[in-house]
Coordinates of N, CA, C and O in Angstrom, one line a residue:
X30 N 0.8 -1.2 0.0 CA 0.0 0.0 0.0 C 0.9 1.2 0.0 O 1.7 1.2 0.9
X31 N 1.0 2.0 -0.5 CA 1.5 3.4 -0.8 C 0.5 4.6 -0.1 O -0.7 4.3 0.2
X32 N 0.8 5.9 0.2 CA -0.1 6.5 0.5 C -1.2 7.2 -0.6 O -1.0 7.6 -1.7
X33 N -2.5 6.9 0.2 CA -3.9 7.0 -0.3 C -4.1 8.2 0.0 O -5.3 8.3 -0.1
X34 N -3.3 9.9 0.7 CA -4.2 10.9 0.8 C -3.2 11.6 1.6 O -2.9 11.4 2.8
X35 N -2.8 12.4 0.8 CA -1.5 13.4 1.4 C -2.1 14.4 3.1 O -1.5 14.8 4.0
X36 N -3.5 14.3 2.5 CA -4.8 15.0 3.5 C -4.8 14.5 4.8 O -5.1 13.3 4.7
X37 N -4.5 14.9 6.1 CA -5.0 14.3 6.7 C -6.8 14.5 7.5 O -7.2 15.5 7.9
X38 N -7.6 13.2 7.5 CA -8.7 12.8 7.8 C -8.9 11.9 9.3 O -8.5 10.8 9.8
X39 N -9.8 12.8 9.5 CA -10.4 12.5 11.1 C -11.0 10.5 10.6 O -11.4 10.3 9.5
X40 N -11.0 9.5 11.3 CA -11.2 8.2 11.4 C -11.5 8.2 12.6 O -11.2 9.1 13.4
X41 N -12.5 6.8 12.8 CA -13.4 6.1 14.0 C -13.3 5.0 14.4 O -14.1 4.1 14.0
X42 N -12.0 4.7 15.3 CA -11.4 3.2 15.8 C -12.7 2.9 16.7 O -13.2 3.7 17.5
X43 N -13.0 1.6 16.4 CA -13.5 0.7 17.3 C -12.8 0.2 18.0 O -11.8 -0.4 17.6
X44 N -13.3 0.4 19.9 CA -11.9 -0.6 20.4 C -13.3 -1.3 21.6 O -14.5 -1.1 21.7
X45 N -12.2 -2.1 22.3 CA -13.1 -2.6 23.5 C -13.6 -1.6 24.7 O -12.9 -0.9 25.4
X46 N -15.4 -1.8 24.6 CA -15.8 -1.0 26.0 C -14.5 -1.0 27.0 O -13.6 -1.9 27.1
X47 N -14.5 0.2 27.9 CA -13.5 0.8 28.4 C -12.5 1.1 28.3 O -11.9 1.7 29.1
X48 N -11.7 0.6 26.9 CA -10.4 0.5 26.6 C -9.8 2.0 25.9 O -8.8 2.2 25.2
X49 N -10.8 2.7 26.1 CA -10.8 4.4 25.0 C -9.7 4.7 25.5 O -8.6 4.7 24.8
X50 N -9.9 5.1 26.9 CA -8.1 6.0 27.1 C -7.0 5.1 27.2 O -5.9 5.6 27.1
X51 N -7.0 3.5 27.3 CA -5.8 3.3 27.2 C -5.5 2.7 25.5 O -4.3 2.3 25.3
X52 N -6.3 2.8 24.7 CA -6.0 2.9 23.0 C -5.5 4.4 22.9 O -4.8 4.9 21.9
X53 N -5.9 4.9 23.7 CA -5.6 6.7 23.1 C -3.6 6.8 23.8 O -2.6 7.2 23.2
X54 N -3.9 6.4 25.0 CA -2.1 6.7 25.5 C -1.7 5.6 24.9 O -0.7 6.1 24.4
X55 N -1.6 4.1 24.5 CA -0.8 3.2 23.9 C -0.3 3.5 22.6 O 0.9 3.4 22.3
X56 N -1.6 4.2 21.5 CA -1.1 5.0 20.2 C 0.0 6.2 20.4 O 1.0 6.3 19.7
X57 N -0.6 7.4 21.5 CA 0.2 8.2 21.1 C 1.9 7.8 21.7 O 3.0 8.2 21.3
X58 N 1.6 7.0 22.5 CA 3.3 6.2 23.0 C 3.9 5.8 21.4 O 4.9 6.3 20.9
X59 N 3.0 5.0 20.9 CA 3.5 4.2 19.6 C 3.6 5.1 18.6 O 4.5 4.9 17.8
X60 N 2.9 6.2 18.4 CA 3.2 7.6 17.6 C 5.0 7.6 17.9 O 5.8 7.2 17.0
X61 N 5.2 8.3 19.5 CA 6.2 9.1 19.8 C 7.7 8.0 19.5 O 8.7 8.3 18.9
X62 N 7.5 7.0 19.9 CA 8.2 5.8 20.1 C 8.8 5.4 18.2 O 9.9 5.0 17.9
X63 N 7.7 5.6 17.4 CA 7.8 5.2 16.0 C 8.5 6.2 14.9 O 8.9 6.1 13.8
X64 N 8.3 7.4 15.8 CA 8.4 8.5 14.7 C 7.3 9.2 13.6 O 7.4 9.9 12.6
X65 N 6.4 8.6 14.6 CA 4.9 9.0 13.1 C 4.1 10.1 13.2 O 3.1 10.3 12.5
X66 N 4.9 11.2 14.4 CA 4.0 12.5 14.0 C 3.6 13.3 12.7 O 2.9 14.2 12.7
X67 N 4.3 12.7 11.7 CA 4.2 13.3 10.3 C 3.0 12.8 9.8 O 2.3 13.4 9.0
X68 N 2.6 11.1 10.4 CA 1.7 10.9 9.4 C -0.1 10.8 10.8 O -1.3 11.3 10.7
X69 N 0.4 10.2 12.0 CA -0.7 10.3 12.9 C -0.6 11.9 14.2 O 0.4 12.0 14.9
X70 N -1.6 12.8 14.1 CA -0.9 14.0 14.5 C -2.3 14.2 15.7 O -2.3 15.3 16.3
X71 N -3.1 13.3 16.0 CA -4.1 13.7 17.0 C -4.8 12.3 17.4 O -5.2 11.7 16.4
X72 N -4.9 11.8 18.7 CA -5.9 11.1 19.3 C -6.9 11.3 20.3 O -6.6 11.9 21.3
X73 N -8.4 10.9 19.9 CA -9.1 12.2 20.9 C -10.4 10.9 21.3 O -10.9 10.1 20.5
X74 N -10.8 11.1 22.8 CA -11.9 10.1 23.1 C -13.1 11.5 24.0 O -13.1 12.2 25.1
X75 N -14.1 11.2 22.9 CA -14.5 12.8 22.9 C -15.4 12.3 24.4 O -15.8 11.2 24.7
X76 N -15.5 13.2 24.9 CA -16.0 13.2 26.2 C -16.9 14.3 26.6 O -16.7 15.4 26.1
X77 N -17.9 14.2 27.6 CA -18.7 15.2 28.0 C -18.7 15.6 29.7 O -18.7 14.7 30.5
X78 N -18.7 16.9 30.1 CA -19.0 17.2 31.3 C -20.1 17.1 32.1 O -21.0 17.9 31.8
X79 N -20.5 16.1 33.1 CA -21.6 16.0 33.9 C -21.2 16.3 35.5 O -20.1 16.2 36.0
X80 N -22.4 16.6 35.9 CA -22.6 16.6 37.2 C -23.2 15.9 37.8 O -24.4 15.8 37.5
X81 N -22.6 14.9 39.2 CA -23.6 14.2 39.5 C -23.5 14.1 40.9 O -22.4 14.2 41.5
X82 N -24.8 13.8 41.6 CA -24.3 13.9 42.9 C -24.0 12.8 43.9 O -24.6 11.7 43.9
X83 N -23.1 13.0 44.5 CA -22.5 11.8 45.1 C -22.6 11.9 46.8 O -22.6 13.1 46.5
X84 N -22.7 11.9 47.5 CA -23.3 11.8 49.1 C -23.5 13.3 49.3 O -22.7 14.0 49.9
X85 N -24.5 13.6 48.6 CA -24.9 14.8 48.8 C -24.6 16.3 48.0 O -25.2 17.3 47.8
X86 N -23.2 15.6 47.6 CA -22.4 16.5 46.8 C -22.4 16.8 45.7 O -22.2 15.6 45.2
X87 N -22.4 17.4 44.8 CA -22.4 18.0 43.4 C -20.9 17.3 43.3 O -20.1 17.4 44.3
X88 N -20.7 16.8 42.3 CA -19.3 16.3 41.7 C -19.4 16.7 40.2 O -20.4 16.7 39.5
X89 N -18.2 17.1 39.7 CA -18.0 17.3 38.3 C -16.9 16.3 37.4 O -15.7 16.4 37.3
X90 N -17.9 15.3 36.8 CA -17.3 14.4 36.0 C -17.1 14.2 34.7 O -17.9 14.9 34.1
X91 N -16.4 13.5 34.0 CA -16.3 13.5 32.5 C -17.0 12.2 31.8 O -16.3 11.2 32.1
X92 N -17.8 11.9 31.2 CA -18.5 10.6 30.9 C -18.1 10.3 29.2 O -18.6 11.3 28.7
X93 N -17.7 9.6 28.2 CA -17.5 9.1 27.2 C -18.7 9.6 26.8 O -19.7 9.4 27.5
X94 N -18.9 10.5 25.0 CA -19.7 10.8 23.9 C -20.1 9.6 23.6 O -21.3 9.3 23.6
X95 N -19.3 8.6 23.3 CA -19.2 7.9 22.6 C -18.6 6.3 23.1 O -17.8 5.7 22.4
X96 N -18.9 6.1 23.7 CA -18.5 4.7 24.3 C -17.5 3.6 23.5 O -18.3 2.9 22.9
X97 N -16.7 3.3 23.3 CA -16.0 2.1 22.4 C -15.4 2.6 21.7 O -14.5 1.9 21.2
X98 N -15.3 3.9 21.2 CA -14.7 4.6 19.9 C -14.0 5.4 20.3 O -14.2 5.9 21.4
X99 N -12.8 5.9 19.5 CA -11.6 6.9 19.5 C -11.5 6.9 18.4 O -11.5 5.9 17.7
X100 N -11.3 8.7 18.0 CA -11.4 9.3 16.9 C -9.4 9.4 16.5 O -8.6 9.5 17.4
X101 N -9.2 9.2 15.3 CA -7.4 9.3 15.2 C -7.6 10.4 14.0 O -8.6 10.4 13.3
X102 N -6.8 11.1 13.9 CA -6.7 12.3 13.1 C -5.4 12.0 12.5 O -4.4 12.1 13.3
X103 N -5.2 11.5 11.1 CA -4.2 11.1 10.3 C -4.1 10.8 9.0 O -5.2 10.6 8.4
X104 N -3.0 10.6 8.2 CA -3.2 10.4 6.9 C -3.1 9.1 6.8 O -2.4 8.4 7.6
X105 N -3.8 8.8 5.7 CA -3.7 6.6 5.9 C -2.8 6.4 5.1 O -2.8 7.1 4.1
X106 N -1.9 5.8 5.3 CA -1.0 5.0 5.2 C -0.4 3.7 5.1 O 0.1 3.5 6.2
X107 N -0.3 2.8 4.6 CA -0.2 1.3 5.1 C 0.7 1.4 7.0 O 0.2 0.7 7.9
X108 N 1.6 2.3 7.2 CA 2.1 2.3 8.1 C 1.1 2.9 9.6 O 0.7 2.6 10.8
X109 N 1.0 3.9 8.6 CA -0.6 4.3 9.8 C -1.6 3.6 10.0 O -2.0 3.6 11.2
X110 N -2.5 2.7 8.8 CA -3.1 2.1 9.1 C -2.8 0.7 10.2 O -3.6 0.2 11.0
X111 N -1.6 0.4 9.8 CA -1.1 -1.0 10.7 C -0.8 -0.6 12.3 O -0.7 -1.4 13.2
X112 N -0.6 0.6 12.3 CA 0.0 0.9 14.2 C -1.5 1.0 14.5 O -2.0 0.1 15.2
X113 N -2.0 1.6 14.2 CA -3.4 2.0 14.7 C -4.3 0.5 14.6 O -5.0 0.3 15.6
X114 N -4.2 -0.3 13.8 CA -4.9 -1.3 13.7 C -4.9 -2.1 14.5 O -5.8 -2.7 15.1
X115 N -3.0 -2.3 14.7 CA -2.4 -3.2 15.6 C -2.0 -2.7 17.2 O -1.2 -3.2 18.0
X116 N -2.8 -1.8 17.4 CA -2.7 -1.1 19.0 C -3.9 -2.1 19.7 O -5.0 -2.2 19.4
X117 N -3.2 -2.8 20.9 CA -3.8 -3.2 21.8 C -5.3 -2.7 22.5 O -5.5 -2.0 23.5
X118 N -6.3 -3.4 21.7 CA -7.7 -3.0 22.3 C -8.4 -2.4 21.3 O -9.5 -2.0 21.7
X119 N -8.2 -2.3 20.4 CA -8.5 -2.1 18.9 C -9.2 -3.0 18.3 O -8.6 -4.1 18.2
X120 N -10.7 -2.9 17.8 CA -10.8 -4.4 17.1 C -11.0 -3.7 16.0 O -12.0 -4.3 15.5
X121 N -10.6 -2.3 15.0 CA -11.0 -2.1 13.7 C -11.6 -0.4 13.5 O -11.9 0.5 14.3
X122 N -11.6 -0.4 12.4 CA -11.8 0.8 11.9 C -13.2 0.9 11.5 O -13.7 -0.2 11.0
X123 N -14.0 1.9 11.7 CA -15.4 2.3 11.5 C -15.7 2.5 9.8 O -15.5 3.5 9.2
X124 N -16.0 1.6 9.4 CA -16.3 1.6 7.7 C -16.6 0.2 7.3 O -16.7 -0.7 8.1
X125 N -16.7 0.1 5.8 CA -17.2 -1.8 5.7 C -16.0 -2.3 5.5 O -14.9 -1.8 5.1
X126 N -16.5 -3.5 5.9 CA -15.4 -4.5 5.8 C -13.7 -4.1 6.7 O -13.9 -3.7 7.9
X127 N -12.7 -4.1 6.4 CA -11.4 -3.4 7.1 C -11.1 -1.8 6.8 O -10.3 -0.9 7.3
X128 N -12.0 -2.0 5.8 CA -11.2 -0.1 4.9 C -11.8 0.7 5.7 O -13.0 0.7 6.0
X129 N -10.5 1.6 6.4 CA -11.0 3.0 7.5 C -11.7 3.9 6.2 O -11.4 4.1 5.0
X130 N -12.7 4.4 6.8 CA -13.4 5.5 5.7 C -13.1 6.8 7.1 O -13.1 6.7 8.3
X131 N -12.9 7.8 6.3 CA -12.9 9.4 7.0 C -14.1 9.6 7.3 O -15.0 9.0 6.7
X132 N -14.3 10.4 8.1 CA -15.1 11.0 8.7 C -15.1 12.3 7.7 O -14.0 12.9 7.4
X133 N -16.3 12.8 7.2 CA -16.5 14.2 6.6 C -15.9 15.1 7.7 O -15.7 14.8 8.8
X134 N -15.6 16.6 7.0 CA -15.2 17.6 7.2 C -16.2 18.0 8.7 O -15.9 18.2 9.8
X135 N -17.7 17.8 7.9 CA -18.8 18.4 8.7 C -19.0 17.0 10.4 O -19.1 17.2 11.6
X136 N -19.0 16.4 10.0 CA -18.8 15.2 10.7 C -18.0 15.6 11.9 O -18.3 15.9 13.1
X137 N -16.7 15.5 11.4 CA -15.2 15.6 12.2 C -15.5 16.6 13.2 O -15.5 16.5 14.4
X138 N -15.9 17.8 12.3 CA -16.2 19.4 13.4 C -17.5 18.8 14.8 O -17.6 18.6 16.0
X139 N -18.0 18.8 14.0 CA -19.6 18.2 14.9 C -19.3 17.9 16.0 O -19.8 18.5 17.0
X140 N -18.0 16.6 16.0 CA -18.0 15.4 16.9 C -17.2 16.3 17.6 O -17.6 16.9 18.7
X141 N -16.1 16.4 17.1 CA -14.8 17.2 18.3 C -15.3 18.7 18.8 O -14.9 19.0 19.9
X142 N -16.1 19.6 18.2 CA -16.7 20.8 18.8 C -17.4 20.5 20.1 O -17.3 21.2 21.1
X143 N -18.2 19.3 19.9 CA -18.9 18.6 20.9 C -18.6 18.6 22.1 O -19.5 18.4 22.9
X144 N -17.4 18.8 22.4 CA -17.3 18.6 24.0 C -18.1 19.4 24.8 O -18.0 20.5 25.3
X145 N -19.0 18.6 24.8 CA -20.3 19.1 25.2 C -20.2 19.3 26.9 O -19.6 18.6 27.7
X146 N -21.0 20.5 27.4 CA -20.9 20.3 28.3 C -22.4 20.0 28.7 O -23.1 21.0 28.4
X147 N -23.2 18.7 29.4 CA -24.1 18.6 29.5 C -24.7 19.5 30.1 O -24.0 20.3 30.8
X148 N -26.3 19.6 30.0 CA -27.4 20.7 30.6 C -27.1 20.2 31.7 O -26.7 21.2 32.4
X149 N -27.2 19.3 32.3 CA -27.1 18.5 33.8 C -25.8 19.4 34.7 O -25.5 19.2 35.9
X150 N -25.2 20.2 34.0 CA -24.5 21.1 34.8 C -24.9 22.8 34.7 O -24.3 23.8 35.1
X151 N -26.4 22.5 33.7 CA -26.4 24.3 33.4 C -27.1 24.8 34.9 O -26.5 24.2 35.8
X152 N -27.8 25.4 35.1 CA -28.0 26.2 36.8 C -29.6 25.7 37.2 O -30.4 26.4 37.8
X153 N -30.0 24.5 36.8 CA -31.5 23.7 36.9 C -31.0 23.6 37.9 O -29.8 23.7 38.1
X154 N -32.3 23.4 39.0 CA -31.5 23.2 40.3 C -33.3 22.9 40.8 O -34.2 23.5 40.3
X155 N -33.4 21.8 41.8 CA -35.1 21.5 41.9 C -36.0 23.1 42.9 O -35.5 23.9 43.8
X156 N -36.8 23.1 42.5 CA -37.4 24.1 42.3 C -37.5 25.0 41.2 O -38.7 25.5 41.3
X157 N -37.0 25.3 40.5 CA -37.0 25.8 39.4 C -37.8 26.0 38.4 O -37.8 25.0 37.7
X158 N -38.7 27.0 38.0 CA -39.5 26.7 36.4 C -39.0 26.3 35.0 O -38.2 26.7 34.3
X159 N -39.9 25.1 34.8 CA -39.2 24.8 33.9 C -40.4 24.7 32.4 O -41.5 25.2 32.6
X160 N -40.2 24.2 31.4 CA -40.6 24.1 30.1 C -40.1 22.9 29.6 O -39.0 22.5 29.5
X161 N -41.1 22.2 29.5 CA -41.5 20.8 28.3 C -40.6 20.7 27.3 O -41.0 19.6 26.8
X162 N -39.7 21.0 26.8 CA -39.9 21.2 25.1 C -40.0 19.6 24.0 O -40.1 19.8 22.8
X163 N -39.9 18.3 24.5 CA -40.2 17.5 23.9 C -40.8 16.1 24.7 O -40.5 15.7 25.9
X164 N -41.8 15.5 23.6 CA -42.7 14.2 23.8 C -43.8 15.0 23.9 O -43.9 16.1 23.6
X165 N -45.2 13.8 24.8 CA -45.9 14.3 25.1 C -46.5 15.3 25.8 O -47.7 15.7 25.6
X166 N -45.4 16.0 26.9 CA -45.9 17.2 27.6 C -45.7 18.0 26.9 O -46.4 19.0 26.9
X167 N -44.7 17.9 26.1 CA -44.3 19.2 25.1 C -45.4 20.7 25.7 O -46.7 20.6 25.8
X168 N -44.7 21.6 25.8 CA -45.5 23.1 25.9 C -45.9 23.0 27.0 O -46.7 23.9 27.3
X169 N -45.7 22.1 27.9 CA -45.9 21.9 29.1 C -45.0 22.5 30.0 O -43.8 22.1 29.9
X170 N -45.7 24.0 31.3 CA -45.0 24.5 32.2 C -45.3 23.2 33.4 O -46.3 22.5 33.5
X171 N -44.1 23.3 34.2 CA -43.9 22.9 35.5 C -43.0 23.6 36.5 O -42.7 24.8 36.3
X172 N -42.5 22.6 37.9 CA -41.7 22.6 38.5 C -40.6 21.8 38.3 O -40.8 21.1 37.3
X173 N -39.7 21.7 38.7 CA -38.8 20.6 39.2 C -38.3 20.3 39.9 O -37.2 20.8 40.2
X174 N -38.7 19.2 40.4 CA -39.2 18.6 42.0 C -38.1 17.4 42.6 O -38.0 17.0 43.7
X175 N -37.4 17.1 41.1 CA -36.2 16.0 41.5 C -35.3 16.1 40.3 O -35.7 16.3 39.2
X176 N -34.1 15.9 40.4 CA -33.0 14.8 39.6 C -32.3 13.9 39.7 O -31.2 14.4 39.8
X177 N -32.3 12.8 39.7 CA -31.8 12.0 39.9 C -30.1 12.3 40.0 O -29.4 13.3 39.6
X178 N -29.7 11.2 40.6 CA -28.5 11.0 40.9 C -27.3 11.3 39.7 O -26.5 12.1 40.0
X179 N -27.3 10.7 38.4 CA -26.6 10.9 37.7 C -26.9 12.1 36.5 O -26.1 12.3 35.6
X180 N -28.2 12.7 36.8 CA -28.6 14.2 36.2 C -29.3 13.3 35.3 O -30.1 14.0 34.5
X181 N -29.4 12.3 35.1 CA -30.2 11.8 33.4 C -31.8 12.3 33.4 O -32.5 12.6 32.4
X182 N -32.3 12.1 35.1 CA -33.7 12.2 34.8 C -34.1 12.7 36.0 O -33.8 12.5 37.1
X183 N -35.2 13.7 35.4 CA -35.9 14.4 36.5 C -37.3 13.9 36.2 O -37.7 13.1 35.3
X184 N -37.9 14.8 37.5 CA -39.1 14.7 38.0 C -39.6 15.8 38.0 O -39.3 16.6 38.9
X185 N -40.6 16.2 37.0 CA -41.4 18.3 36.5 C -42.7 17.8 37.6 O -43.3 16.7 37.5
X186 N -43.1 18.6 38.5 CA -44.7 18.5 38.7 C -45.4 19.6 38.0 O -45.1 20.8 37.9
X187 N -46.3 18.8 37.4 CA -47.5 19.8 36.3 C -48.7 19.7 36.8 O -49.3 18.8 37.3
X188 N -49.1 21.3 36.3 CA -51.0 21.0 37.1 C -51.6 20.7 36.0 O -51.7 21.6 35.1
X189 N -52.1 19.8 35.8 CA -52.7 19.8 35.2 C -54.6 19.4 35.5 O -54.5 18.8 36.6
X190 N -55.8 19.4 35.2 CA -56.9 19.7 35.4 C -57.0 19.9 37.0 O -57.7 19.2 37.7
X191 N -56.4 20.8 37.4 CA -56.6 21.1 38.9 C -55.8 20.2 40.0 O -56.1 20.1 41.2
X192 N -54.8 19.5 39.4 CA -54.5 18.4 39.9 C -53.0 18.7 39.6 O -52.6 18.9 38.5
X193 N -51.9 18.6 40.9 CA -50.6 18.1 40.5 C -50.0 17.1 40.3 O -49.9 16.4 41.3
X194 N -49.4 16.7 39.1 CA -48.7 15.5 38.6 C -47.0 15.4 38.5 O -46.4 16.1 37.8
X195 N -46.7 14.7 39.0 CA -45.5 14.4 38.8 C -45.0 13.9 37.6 O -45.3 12.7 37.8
X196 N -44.5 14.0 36.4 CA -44.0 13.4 35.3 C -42.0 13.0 35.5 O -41.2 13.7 36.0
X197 N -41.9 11.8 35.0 CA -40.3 11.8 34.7 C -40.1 11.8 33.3 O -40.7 11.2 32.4
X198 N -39.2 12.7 33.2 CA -38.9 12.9 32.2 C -36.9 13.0 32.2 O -36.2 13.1 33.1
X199 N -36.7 12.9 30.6 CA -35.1 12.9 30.5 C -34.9 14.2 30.5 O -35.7 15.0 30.1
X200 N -33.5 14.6 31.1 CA -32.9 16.1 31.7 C -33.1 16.9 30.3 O -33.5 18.1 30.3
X201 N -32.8 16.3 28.9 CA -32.5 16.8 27.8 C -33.9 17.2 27.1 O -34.1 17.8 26.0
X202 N -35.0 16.7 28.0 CA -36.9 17.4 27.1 C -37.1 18.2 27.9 O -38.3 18.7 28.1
X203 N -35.9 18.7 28.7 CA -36.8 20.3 29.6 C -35.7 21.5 29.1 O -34.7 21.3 28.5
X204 N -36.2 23.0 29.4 CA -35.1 23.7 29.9 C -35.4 24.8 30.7 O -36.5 25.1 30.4
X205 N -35.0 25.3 31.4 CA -35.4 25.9 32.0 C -36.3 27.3 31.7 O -35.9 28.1 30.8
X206 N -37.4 27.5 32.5 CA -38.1 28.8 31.9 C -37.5 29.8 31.4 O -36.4 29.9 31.9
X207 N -37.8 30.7 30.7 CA -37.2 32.2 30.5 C -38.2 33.0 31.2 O -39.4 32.9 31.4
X208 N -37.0 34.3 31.4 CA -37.9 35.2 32.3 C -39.0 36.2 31.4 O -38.7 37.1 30.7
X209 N -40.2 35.9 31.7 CA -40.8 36.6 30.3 C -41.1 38.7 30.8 O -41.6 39.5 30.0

């Protein structure tokens, strides 16, 4: 194989659940160790900021986008393709059959801009007014009355026919009221 793309292009290693950060430090060892910053020049295991509370406490943690996968930023190579292939915890490249396919331009940005920081750390706090904005309550004002432990899911009370109801709903179908 000769090189296929003077370019370099964002790719999507499959490795084994949990194994993201140690595919991510074993490559760039094997980067440094090999000499291949010319052709592998980024490894990244995109991650997001949560809040979760832990005996009572607000903690600030980092949780996997993406579970199993690490993104490599490089030009393919037979040489590149084989360290990366052959890195411990690796079962393959995201595309059919063995051929790594790139990740688009718009893709690449998406994913790595992403370091998202979840809502579960924006300033919801129980009590709060909040807004529906998706499923069936949709357009539905409430309270918010609970979040669970890892921020995924709250608890809105809504009046509805004279009557207050507690709904659970995911952190991501509310946001918080605006001040009108």
């Amino acid at each position: 194989m000769t090189e296929k793309s003077k370019e370099p292009c964002w790719y999507v290693v499959h490795t084994y659940s949990g194994y993201e950060n140690k595919v991510k430090d074993t490559l760039e060892k094997s980067v440094e160790n090999n000499g291949m910053q010319n052709l592998i020049f980024d490894v990244r295991v995109p991650v997001e900021d949560v809040v979760e509370i832990k005996n009572g406490k607000r903690v600030k943690t980092q949780r996997k986008v993406y579970p199993g996968y690490v993104l490599v930023h490089m030009i393919e190579t037979s040489e590149s393709w084989y360290v990366v292939r052959n890195t411990r915890g690796v079962t393959g490249f995201v595309g059919p059959g063995s051929k790594p396919v790139p990740l688009s331009d718009e893709e690449a940005e998406a994913i790595i801009s992403e370091s998202r920081t979840s809502q579960k750390e924006s300033t919801l706090k129980v009590g709060d007014a909040v807004d529906i904005v998706e499923g069936i309550f949709a357009d539905y004002s409430g309270r918010l009355d609970e979040i669970s432990p890892d921020g995924n899911e709250v608890t809105v009370i809504v009046s509805t026919v004279g009557r207050d109801m507690p709904i659970k709903l995911d952190m991501k179908q509310i946001r918080k009221k605006k001040d009108d």
